[in-house]
Amino acid sequence: MTKQTTDTQLPSPAKGLFLGDLRFESMVPFPRVSNSERETLSLVIESIDRFMADKEEDFRAYDVKGEQPTEYLEQLKELGLFSLIIPEEFSGLGLSNSGYSRVLQQTSRYDASTSLTIGAHSSIGLKALLLFGTVEQKARYLPRLATGELIAAFCLTEAGAGSDAASVRTHAVKNADGTWTLNGEKIWITNGGTAGFFTVFAKTETAGGKMTGFIVERGWEGVSTGPKEDKMGIRASCTTTVRFDNVRVPADCVLGEEGKGFKVAMAVLNNGRTGLGGGCVGAMKRIIELSVQQASQRKQFGKSISEFQLIKDKIALMTTLCFASESVVSVVGHLIDSGSEDFSTEAAMSKVFVSEALWTVADEALQIAGGNGFMREYPYERVVRDCRINRIFEGTNEILRLFVGLSGVKEPGENLADVARSVKGIFNDPIKGFGVLSDYASKKVGQYTSLGRPRATGISSCLQSESSALEQGAVRLAQAVEVALKRYRKGIIEQQLVTKRLADVATDLFVGMCVLSRVSAIVAERGENGSADEIRIAKVFSNFSRVRVSNSLRGLAKNADESGLALADSVVASGGYRWDTL
Ligand SMILES: Cc1cc2nc3c(=O)[nH]c(=O)nc-3n(C[C@H](O)[C@H](O)[C@H](O)COP(=O)(O)OP(=O)(O)OC[C@H]3O[C@@H](n4cnc5c(N)ncnc54)[C@H](O)[C@@H]3O)c2cc1C
């Protein structure tokens, strides 16, 4: 059965797409930051601009050296940038998820390493304490985390446990007095060298499960950190190993329930995604400004290069991807802030879309700058180096695509089983059988007639063609899901290329919903004449996504997957590329 809506819990719009539904309820009207928070945000943004705007040379030097000086970290603390999401009762700023994301947007306009330092602290380092901590744990640590006296780090990854996070080998054994003895090593931990507070995930053999989250302090005997990693990008941020040798962890430092550490870790990562998203949006905004300046000033063939269609095309796409990213990050922030319990698919979609949008925007910006873009003297190469990590950490985009696709097909899969049962019922007893036809089965009938077609409700009438592309896209996705489920059944879990294509279609449709909702709100406020550029953005995005959606759907039906997979096996078996024209 299709899940029921309660007053407070609107059903997931992303998952709805896999059923052919357009669930605009949670995003129409387009969510806005509350008035009271807007005032606080304006002040924070102003102070960030005052502090960071003239530090370009410093940031360049930190990047070359690969570190943020202690004095700089102290200044970030004084600015309150470690207190952003900590509730006011614990001396924090108490920003919402959306507000926090907007702050990271601002710091990212200037320096990605700064955003990562404060982002790893808030988005992941202390998030488990906020989400799962006891009152006593919060009172003990949050005030010191708010001032930055304690910087936080999130310790999940190990040499043998990257994407497969459940396979951690760091382990904690419970002692007779209730304390734990922790041993193991974590790698690539952001803020590893500066943190005083570590959220650590370790294997535990408890009745409740196999992994538990712990609070660990740097000062405890047996805690040590390695040297800073020499990285491609975000070089000034501090990434180190963190080692635990027979560390005695007090009984009251368990985060959440014993044995439920995997759930805690995933909840943290899901909840933290708007921080990364905001950061990507900020970086895009800055680089678009730079590109526009460059394109206007650079003259070739007697004209500014901004006058050439091929450059205009890039600027339009960059602007559209940034607007779309900002829209989807706002919607996901709003879902989290409004207490939704089912936002992990939307959050994963936003991470994949936004990190790839930034990669495209940074690459195109560098291309617009030509040879200058390749020179260290200009900021483009650093932005390209800095932004590459977003597709890797906090869940690689491959893993998140699989997560999106598989969480999306879950409900249609259950419904198909439901349909199969209903149909069996019909054969057994036709009259009774019709009575038990599921919602889904009834809807399927509708999907092929105009009656049951999904509707983009609440979308401005001037976006008719874009709305209708979404409506058709949702139907085509649901049909493709059904075909895939019937063909592969449970085996879909092994069909990564199918899952990826379904996830990509759903992601573009979900982002499209966010864009149309936002543009509709702008049109409602300013009228069509006052929203000409936003309507253009909706059109450019709709076209961009229509092409991608069609390609993915076509790829589900007709592809060279079998040949490609066999070729990959052969290349792997022979140790690499083995052809030459000699
Ligand atoms: C600069 C930096 C900072 C980091 N900060 C932190 C931090 O603060 N805390 C922390 O805990 N971790 C941190 N990490 C670790 C980061 O989260 C991991 O790098 C990431 O989860 C991927 O793990 P991996 O690097 O081991 O890649 P792997 O898991 O080895 O993956 C390698 C490739 O294989 C793909 N792959 C893996 N499994 C599958 C599959 N089943 N199907 C298809 N493809 C697959 C991946 O998508 C990827 O492309 C950081 C990493 C870096 C580089």
JSON list of N, CA and C and ligand atoms in Angstrom, two decimals, residues 116 120 124 153-165 186-192 201 229 231 233-234 237-239 269 389 391-400 402 496, ligand 1:
[
{"chain": "A", "resi": 116, "resn": "LEU", "atom": "N", "xyz": [35.56, 23.67, 5.25]},
{"chain": "A", "resi": 116, "resn": "LEU", "atom": "CA", "xyz": [35.69, 22.27, 5.67]},
{"chain": "A", "resi": 116, "resn": "LEU", "atom": "C", "xyz": [36.02, 22.19, 7.16]},
{"chain": "A", "resi": 120, "resn": "ALA", "atom": "N", "xyz": [33.27, 20.29, 9.04]},
{"chain": "A", "resi": 120, "resn": "ALA", "atom": "CA", "xyz": [33.50, 18.96, 9.63]},
{"chain": "A", "resi": 120, "resn": "ALA", "atom": "C", "xyz": [33.18, 18.98, 11.12]},
{"chain": "A", "resi": 124, "resn": "ILE", "atom": "N", "xyz": [29.44, 16.96, 10.86]},
{"chain": "A", "resi": 124, "resn": "ILE", "atom": "CA", "xyz": [29.64, 15.56, 11.22]},
{"chain": "A", "resi": 124, "resn": "ILE", "atom": "C", "xyz": [30.30, 15.37, 12.60]},
{"chain": "A", "resi": 153, "resn": "ALA", "atom": "N", "xyz": [35.72, 16.21, 15.52]},
{"chain": "A", "resi": 153, "resn": "ALA", "atom": "CA", "xyz": [36.04, 15.42, 14.33]},
{"chain": "A", "resi": 153, "resn": "ALA", "atom": "C", "xyz": [35.20, 14.15, 14.35]},
{"chain": "A", "resi": 154, "resn": "PHE", "atom": "N", "xyz": [34.96, 13.63, 13.15]},
{"chain": "A", "resi": 154, "resn": "PHE", "atom": "CA", "xyz": [34.11, 12.45, 12.96]},
{"chain": "A", "resi": 154, "resn": "PHE", "atom": "C", "xyz": [35.00, 11.32, 12.47]},
{"chain": "A", "resi": 155, "resn": "CYS", "atom": "N", "xyz": [35.10, 10.25, 13.24]},
{"chain": "A", "resi": 155, "resn": "CYS", "atom": "CA", "xyz": [36.08, 9.20, 12.91]},
{"chain": "A", "resi": 155, "resn": "CYS", "atom": "C", "xyz": [35.38, 7.91, 12.53]},
{"chain": "A", "resi": 156, "resn": "LEU", "atom": "N", "xyz": [35.20, 7.71, 11.24]},
{"chain": "A", "resi": 156, "resn": "LEU", "atom": "CA", "xyz": [34.57, 6.49, 10.75]},
{"chain": "A", "resi": 156, "resn": "LEU", "atom": "C", "xyz": [35.54, 5.71, 9.86]},
{"chain": "A", "resi": 157, "resn": "THR", "atom": "N", "xyz": [36.13, 6.39, 8.88]},
{"chain": "A", "resi": 157, "resn": "THR", "atom": "CA", "xyz": [36.92, 5.71, 7.84]},
{"chain": "A", "resi": 157, "resn": "THR", "atom": "C", "xyz": [38.18, 5.05, 8.39]},
{"chain": "A", "resi": 158, "resn": "GLU", "atom": "N", "xyz": [38.49, 3.89, 7.83]},
{"chain": "A", "resi": 158, "resn": "GLU", "atom": "CA", "xyz": [39.73, 3.17, 8.17]},
{"chain": "A", "resi": 158, "resn": "GLU", "atom": "C", "xyz": [40.38, 2.70, 6.88]},
{"chain": "A", "resi": 159, "resn": "ALA", "atom": "N", "xyz": [41.60, 2.22, 7.00]},
{"chain": "A", "resi": 159, "resn": "ALA", "atom": "CA", "xyz": [42.31, 1.77, 5.78]},
{"chain": "A", "resi": 159, "resn": "ALA", "atom": "C", "xyz": [41.49, 0.70, 5.06]},
{"chain": "A", "resi": 160, "resn": "GLY", "atom": "N", "xyz": [40.84, -0.18, 5.80]},
{"chain": "A", "resi": 160, "resn": "GLY", "atom": "CA", "xyz": [40.08, -1.25, 5.16]},
{"chain": "A", "resi": 160, "resn": "GLY", "atom": "C", "xyz": [38.59, -0.98, 5.11]},
{"chain": "A", "resi": 161, "resn": "ALA", "atom": "N", "xyz": [38.16, 0.16, 5.58]},
{"chain": "A", "resi": 161, "resn": "ALA", "atom": "CA", "xyz": [36.72, 0.46, 5.64]},
{"chain": "A", "resi": 161, "resn": "ALA", "atom": "C", "xyz": [36.45, 1.87, 5.14]},
{"chain": "A", "resi": 162, "resn": "GLY", "atom": "N", "xyz": [36.22, 1.98, 3.82]},
{"chain": "A", "resi": 162, "resn": "GLY", "atom": "CA", "xyz": [35.88, 3.28, 3.24]},
{"chain": "A", "resi": 162, "resn": "GLY", "atom": "C", "xyz": [34.40, 3.31, 2.98]},
{"chain": "A", "resi": 163, "resn": "SER", "atom": "N", "xyz": [34.01, 3.01, 1.73]},
{"chain": "A", "resi": 163, "resn": "SER", "atom": "CA", "xyz": [32.58, 2.97, 1.42]},
{"chain": "A", "resi": 163, "resn": "SER", "atom": "C", "xyz": [31.88, 1.89, 2.24]},
{"chain": "A", "resi": 164, "resn": "ASP", "atom": "N", "xyz": [32.59, 0.82, 2.49]},
{"chain": "A", "resi": 164, "resn": "ASP", "atom": "CA", "xyz": [32.02, -0.28, 3.29]},
{"chain": "A", "resi": 164, "resn": "ASP", "atom": "C", "xyz": [32.25, 0.02, 4.77]},
{"chain": "A", "resi": 165, "resn": "ALA", "atom": "N", "xyz": [31.55, 1.06, 5.23]},
{"chain": "A", "resi": 165, "resn": "ALA", "atom": "CA", "xyz": [31.83, 1.59, 6.57]},
{"chain": "A", "resi": 165, "resn": "ALA", "atom": "C", "xyz": [31.51, 0.58, 7.67]},
{"chain": "A", "resi": 186, "resn": "LYS", "atom": "N", "xyz": [41.96, 5.22, 12.68]},
{"chain": "A", "resi": 186, "resn": "LYS", "atom": "CA", "xyz": [41.11, 5.84, 11.66]},
{"chain": "A", "resi": 186, "resn": "LYS", "atom": "C", "xyz": [42.01, 6.64, 10.72]},
{"chain": "A", "resi": 187, "resn": "ILE", "atom": "N", "xyz": [41.59, 6.74, 9.45]},
{"chain": "A", "resi": 187, "resn": "ILE", "atom": "CA", "xyz": [42.41, 7.53, 8.51]},
{"chain": "A", "resi": 187, "resn": "ILE", "atom": "C", "xyz": [41.59, 8.67, 7.90]},
{"chain": "A", "resi": 188, "resn": "TRP", "atom": "N", "xyz": [42.33, 9.68, 7.39]},
{"chain": "A", "resi": 188, "resn": "TRP", "atom": "CA", "xyz": [41.75, 10.82, 6.67]},
{"chain": "A", "resi": 188, "resn": "TRP", "atom": "C", "xyz": [40.69, 11.55, 7.49]},
{"chain": "A", "resi": 189, "resn": "ILE", "atom": "N", "xyz": [40.99, 11.79, 8.74]},
{"chain": "A", "resi": 189, "resn": "ILE", "atom": "CA", "xyz": [40.01, 12.44, 9.60]},
{"chain": "A", "resi": 189, "resn": "ILE", "atom": "C", "xyz": [40.19, 13.96, 9.55]},
{"chain": "A", "resi": 190, "resn": "THR", "atom": "N", "xyz": [39.16, 14.63, 9.05]},
{"chain": "A", "resi": 190, "resn": "THR", "atom": "CA", "xyz": [39.21, 16.09, 8.96]},
{"chain": "A", "resi": 190, "resn": "THR", "atom": "C", "xyz": [39.20, 16.67, 10.38]},
{"chain": "A", "resi": 191, "resn": "ASN", "atom": "N", "xyz": [40.05, 17.64, 10.62]},
{"chain": "A", "resi": 191, "resn": "ASN", "atom": "CA", "xyz": [40.27, 18.25, 11.95]},
{"chain": "A", "resi": 191, "resn": "ASN", "atom": "C", "xyz": [41.00, 17.30, 12.88]},
{"chain": "A", "resi": 192, "resn": "GLY", "atom": "N", "xyz": [41.52, 16.18, 12.33]},
{"chain": "A", "resi": 192, "resn": "GLY", "atom": "CA", "xyz": [42.19, 15.19, 13.18]},
{"chain": "A", "resi": 192, "resn": "GLY", "atom": "C", "xyz": [43.26, 15.82, 14.08]},
{"chain": "A", "resi": 201, "resn": "PHE", "atom": "N", "xyz": [33.57, 5.59, 15.77]},
{"chain": "A", "resi": 201, "resn": "PHE", "atom": "CA", "xyz": [32.74, 4.41, 15.55]},
{"chain": "A", "resi": 201, "resn": "PHE", "atom": "C", "xyz": [33.61, 3.17, 15.61]},
{"chain": "A", "resi": 229, "resn": "GLU", "atom": "N", "xyz": [48.07, 15.12, 6.20]},
{"chain": "A", "resi": 229, "resn": "GLU", "atom": "CA", "xyz": [48.17, 14.55, 4.85]},
{"chain": "A", "resi": 229, "resn": "GLU", "atom": "C", "xyz": [48.48, 15.67, 3.86]},
{"chain": "A", "resi": 231, "resn": "LYS", "atom": "N", "xyz": [47.60, 16.94, 0.55]},
{"chain": "A", "resi": 231, "resn": "LYS", "atom": "CA", "xyz": [46.44, 16.66, -0.31]},
{"chain": "A", "resi": 231, "resn": "LYS", "atom": "C", "xyz": [46.45, 17.46, -1.62]},
{"chain": "A", "resi": 233, "resn": "GLY", "atom": "N", "xyz": [43.67, 19.02, -2.85]},
{"chain": "A", "resi": 233, "resn": "GLY", "atom": "CA", "xyz": [42.87, 20.23, -2.63]},
{"chain": "A", "resi": 233, "resn": "GLY", "atom": "C", "xyz": [42.51, 20.37, -1.17]},
{"chain": "A", "resi": 234, "resn": "ILE", "atom": "N", "xyz": [41.67, 21.39, -0.88]},
{"chain": "A", "resi": 234, "resn": "ILE", "atom": "CA", "xyz": [41.35, 21.73, 0.51]},
{"chain": "A", "resi": 234, "resn": "ILE", "atom": "C", "xyz": [42.60, 21.48, 1.38]},
{"chain": "A", "resi": 237, "resn": "SER", "atom": "N", "xyz": [43.03, 22.55, 5.13]},
{"chain": "A", "resi": 237, "resn": "SER", "atom": "CA", "xyz": [42.28, 21.83, 6.17]},
{"chain": "A", "resi": 237, "resn": "SER", "atom": "C", "xyz": [43.17, 20.72, 6.71]},
{"chain": "A", "resi": 238, "resn": "CYS", "atom": "N", "xyz": [42.89, 20.31, 7.94]},
{"chain": "A", "resi": 238, "resn": "CYS", "atom": "CA", "xyz": [43.81, 19.39, 8.61]},
{"chain": "A", "resi": 238, "resn": "CYS", "atom": "C", "xyz": [43.27, 17.96, 8.57]},
{"chain": "A", "resi": 239, "resn": "THR", "atom": "N", "xyz": [43.92, 17.10, 7.79]},
{"chain": "A", "resi": 239, "resn": "THR", "atom": "CA", "xyz": [43.48, 15.71, 7.64]},
{"chain": "A", "resi": 239, "resn": "THR", "atom": "C", "xyz": [44.57, 14.80, 8.20]},
{"chain": "A", "resi": 269, "resn": "LEU", "atom": "N", "xyz": [25.57, 11.50, 8.71]},
{"chain": "A", "resi": 269, "resn": "LEU", "atom": "CA", "xyz": [25.93, 11.85, 7.33]},
{"chain": "A", "resi": 269, "resn": "LEU", "atom": "C", "xyz": [24.72, 12.39, 6.56]},
{"chain": "A", "resi": 389, "resn": "ILE", "atom": "N", "xyz": [36.99, 16.92, -4.09]},
{"chain": "A", "resi": 389, "resn": "ILE", "atom": "CA", "xyz": [36.73, 16.03, -2.95]},
{"chain": "A", "resi": 389, "resn": "ILE", "atom": "C", "xyz": [35.23, 15.80, -2.69]},
{"chain": "A", "resi": 391, "resn": "ARG", "atom": "N", "xyz": [32.88, 14.94, -4.46]},
{"chain": "A", "resi": 391, "resn": "ARG", "atom": "CA", "xyz": [32.29, 13.74, -5.06]},
{"chain": "A", "resi": 391, "resn": "ARG", "atom": "C", "xyz": [32.75, 12.46, -4.37]},
{"chain": "A", "resi": 392, "resn": "ILE", "atom": "N", "xyz": [33.73, 12.63, -3.47]},
{"chain": "A", "resi": 392, "resn": "ILE", "atom": "CA", "xyz": [34.31, 11.44, -2.80]},
{"chain": "A", "resi": 392, "resn": "ILE", "atom": "C", "xyz": [33.85, 11.30, -1.35]},
{"chain": "A", "resi": 393, "resn": "PHE", "atom": "N", "xyz": [33.98, 12.40, -0.58]},
{"chain": "A", "resi": 393, "resn": "PHE", "atom": "CA", "xyz": [33.72, 12.17, 0.86]},
{"chain": "A", "resi": 393, "resn": "PHE", "atom": "C", "xyz": [32.25, 12.33, 1.25]},
{"chain": "A", "resi": 394, "resn": "GLU", "atom": "N", "xyz": [31.98, 11.99, 2.49]},
{"chain": "A", "resi": 394, "resn": "GLU", "atom": "CA", "xyz": [30.59, 11.94, 3.02]},
{"chain": "A", "resi": 394, "resn": "GLU", "atom": "C", "xyz": [29.73, 11.01, 2.14]},
{"chain": "A", "resi": 395, "resn": "GLY", "atom": "N", "xyz": [30.32, 9.90, 1.72]},
{"chain": "A", "resi": 395, "resn": "GLY", "atom": "CA", "xyz": [29.63, 8.95, 0.84]},
{"chain": "A", "resi": 395, "resn": "GLY", "atom": "C", "xyz": [29.98, 9.26, -0.59]},
{"chain": "A", "resi": 396, "resn": "THR", "atom": "N", "xyz": [30.63, 8.32, -1.30]},
{"chain": "A", "resi": 396, "resn": "THR", "atom": "CA", "xyz": [30.99, 8.62, -2.70]},
{"chain": "A", "resi": 396, "resn": "THR", "atom": "C", "xyz": [29.70, 8.72, -3.52]},
{"chain": "A", "resi": 397, "resn": "ASN", "atom": "N", "xyz": [29.80, 9.43, -4.65]},
{"chain": "A", "resi": 397, "resn": "ASN", "atom": "CA", "xyz": [28.60, 9.59, -5.46]},
{"chain": "A", "resi": 397, "resn": "ASN", "atom": "C", "xyz": [28.11, 8.26, -6.05]},
{"chain": "A", "resi": 398, "resn": "GLU", "atom": "N", "xyz": [29.03, 7.31, -6.21]},
{"chain": "A", "resi": 398, "resn": "GLU", "atom": "CA", "xyz": [28.58, 5.99, -6.69]},
{"chain": "A", "resi": 398, "resn": "GLU", "atom": "C", "xyz": [27.70, 5.33, -5.63]},
{"chain": "A", "resi": 399, "resn": "ILE", "atom": "N", "xyz": [28.21, 5.33, -4.41]},
{"chain": "A", "resi": 399, "resn": "ILE", "atom": "CA", "xyz": [27.45, 4.67, -3.32]},
{"chain": "A", "resi": 399, "resn": "ILE", "atom": "C", "xyz": [26.11, 5.39, -3.11]},
{"chain": "A", "resi": 400, "resn": "LEU", "atom": "N", "xyz": [26.14, 6.72, -3.19]},
{"chain": "A", "resi": 400, "resn": "LEU", "atom": "CA", "xyz": [24.88, 7.45, -2.97]},
{"chain": "A", "resi": 400, "resn": "LEU", "atom": "C", "xyz": [23.88, 7.21, -4.10]},
{"chain": "A", "resi": 402, "resn": "LEU", "atom": "N", "xyz": [23.59, 4.42, -5.72]},
{"chain": "A", "resi": 402, "resn": "LEU", "atom": "CA", "xyz": [23.00, 3.11, -5.44]},
{"chain": "A", "resi": 402, "resn": "LEU", "atom": "C", "xyz": [21.98, 3.23, -4.32]},
{"chain": "A", "resi": 496, "resn": "GLN", "atom": "N", "xyz": [23.82, -2.65, -10.89]},
{"chain": "A", "resi": 496, "resn": "GLN", "atom": "CA", "xyz": [24.22, -1.29, -10.54]},
{"chain": "A", "resi": 496, "resn": "GLN", "atom": "C", "xyz": [23.96, -0.28, -11.66]},
{"chain": "B", "resi": 1, "resn": "LIG", "atom": "C1", "xyz": [40.20, 14.92, 2.31]},
{"chain": "B", "resi": 1, "resn": "LIG", "atom": "C2", "xyz": [39.39, 13.85, 2.94]},
{"chain": "B", "resi": 1, "resn": "LIG", "atom": "C3", "xyz": [38.73, 14.09, 4.13]},
{"chain": "B", "resi": 1, "resn": "LIG", "atom": "C4", "xyz": [37.99, 13.07, 4.75]},
{"chain": "B", "resi": 1, "resn": "LIG", "atom": "N1", "xyz": [37.40, 13.31, 5.97]},
{"chain": "B", "resi": 1, "resn": "LIG", "atom": "C5", "xyz": [36.84, 12.28, 6.64]},
{"chain": "B", "resi": 1, "resn": "LIG", "atom": "C6", "xyz": [36.38, 12.45, 7.99]},
{"chain": "B", "resi": 1, "resn": "LIG", "atom": "O1", "xyz": [36.44, 13.53, 8.56]},
{"chain": "B", "resi": 1, "resn": "LIG", "atom": "N2", "xyz": [35.89, 11.36, 8.64]},
{"chain": "B", "resi": 1, "resn": "LIG", "atom": "C7", "xyz": [35.81, 10.13, 8.05]},
{"chain": "B", "resi": 1, "resn": "LIG", "atom": "O2", "xyz": [35.36, 9.19, 8.69]},
{"chain": "B", "resi": 1, "resn": "LIG", "atom": "N3", "xyz": [36.21, 9.95, 6.76]},
{"chain": "B", "resi": 1, "resn": "LIG", "atom": "C8", "xyz": [36.74, 10.98, 6.06]},
{"chain": "B", "resi": 1, "resn": "LIG", "atom": "N4", "xyz": [37.18, 10.80, 4.77]},
{"chain": "B", "resi": 1, "resn": "LIG", "atom": "C9", "xyz": [37.02, 9.50, 4.13]},
{"chain": "B", "resi": 1, "resn": "LIG", "atom": "C10", "xyz": [35.97, 9.49, 3.03]},
{"chain": "B", "resi": 1, "resn": "LIG", "atom": "O3", "xyz": [34.71, 9.57, 3.59]},
{"chain": "B", "resi": 1, "resn": "LIG", "atom": "C11", "xyz": [36.22, 8.22, 2.20]},
{"chain": "B", "resi": 1, "resn": "LIG", "atom": "O4", "xyz": [37.34, 8.51, 1.39]},
{"chain": "B", "resi": 1, "resn": "LIG", "atom": "C12", "xyz": [35.02, 7.83, 1.37]},
{"chain": "B", "resi": 1, "resn": "LIG", "atom": "O5", "xyz": [34.01, 7.34, 2.18]},
{"chain": "B", "resi": 1, "resn": "LIG", "atom": "C13", "xyz": [35.36, 6.74, 0.33]},
{"chain": "B", "resi": 1, "resn": "LIG", "atom": "O6", "xyz": [36.07, 5.69, 0.87]},
{"chain": "B", "resi": 1, "resn": "LIG", "atom": "P1", "xyz": [37.44, 5.23, 0.18]},
{"chain": "B", "resi": 1, "resn": "LIG", "atom": "O7", "xyz": [38.24, 6.46, -0.05]},
{"chain": "B", "resi": 1, "resn": "LIG", "atom": "O8", "xyz": [38.04, 4.18, 1.02]},
{"chain": "B", "resi": 1, "resn": "LIG", "atom": "O9", "xyz": [37.03, 4.69, -1.21]},
{"chain": "B", "resi": 1, "resn": "LIG", "atom": "P2", "xyz": [36.58, 3.17, -1.58]},
{"chain": "B", "resi": 1, "resn": "LIG", "atom": "O10", "xyz": [35.47, 2.76, -0.71]},
{"chain": "B", "resi": 1, "resn": "LIG", "atom": "O11", "xyz": [37.79, 2.32, -1.64]},
{"chain": "B", "resi": 1, "resn": "LIG", "atom": "O12", "xyz": [36.02, 3.40, -3.04]},
{"chain": "B", "resi": 1, "resn": "LIG", "atom": "C14", "xyz": [36.86, 3.54, -4.19]},
{"chain": "B", "resi": 1, "resn": "LIG", "atom": "C15", "xyz": [35.98, 3.67, -5.41]},
{"chain": "B", "resi": 1, "resn": "LIG", "atom": "O13", "xyz": [35.15, 2.50, -5.54]},
{"chain": "B", "resi": 1, "resn": "LIG", "atom": "C16", "xyz": [33.78, 2.85, -5.53]},
{"chain": "B", "resi": 1, "resn": "LIG", "atom": "N5", "xyz": [33.03, 1.81, -4.84]},
{"chain": "B", "resi": 1, "resn": "LIG", "atom": "C17", "xyz": [33.23, 1.32, -3.60]},
{"chain": "B", "resi": 1, "resn": "LIG", "atom": "N6", "xyz": [32.32, 0.39, -3.31]},
{"chain": "B", "resi": 1, "resn": "LIG", "atom": "C18", "xyz": [31.51, 0.28, -4.38]},
{"chain": "B", "resi": 1, "resn": "LIG", "atom": "C19", "xyz": [30.36, -0.49, -4.70]},
{"chain": "B", "resi": 1, "resn": "LIG", "atom": "N7", "xyz": [29.80, -1.34, -3.83]},
{"chain": "B", "resi": 1, "resn": "LIG", "atom": "N8", "xyz": [29.79, -0.33, -5.91]},
{"chain": "B", "resi": 1, "resn": "LIG", "atom": "C20", "xyz": [30.29, 0.53, -6.80]},
{"chain": "B", "resi": 1, "resn": "LIG", "atom": "N9", "xyz": [31.36, 1.30, -6.55]},
{"chain": "B", "resi": 1, "resn": "LIG", "atom": "C21", "xyz": [31.96, 1.19, -5.37]},
{"chain": "B", "resi": 1, "resn": "LIG", "atom": "C22", "xyz": [33.71, 4.19, -4.82]},
{"chain": "B", "resi": 1, "resn": "LIG", "atom": "O14", "xyz": [32.57, 4.91, -5.18]},
{"chain": "B", "resi": 1, "resn": "LIG", "atom": "C23", "xyz": [35.00, 4.84, -5.30]},
{"chain": "B", "resi": 1, "resn": "LIG", "atom": "O15", "xyz": [34.82, 5.41, -6.56]},
{"chain": "B", "resi": 1, "resn": "LIG", "atom": "C24", "xyz": [37.90, 11.81, 4.13]},
{"chain": "B", "resi": 1, "resn": "LIG", "atom": "C25", "xyz": [38.54, 11.58, 2.90]},
{"chain": "B", "resi": 1, "resn": "LIG", "atom": "C26", "xyz": [39.28, 12.57, 2.31]},
{"chain": "B", "resi": 1, "resn": "LIG", "atom": "C27", "xyz": [39.98, 12.26, 1.03]}
]
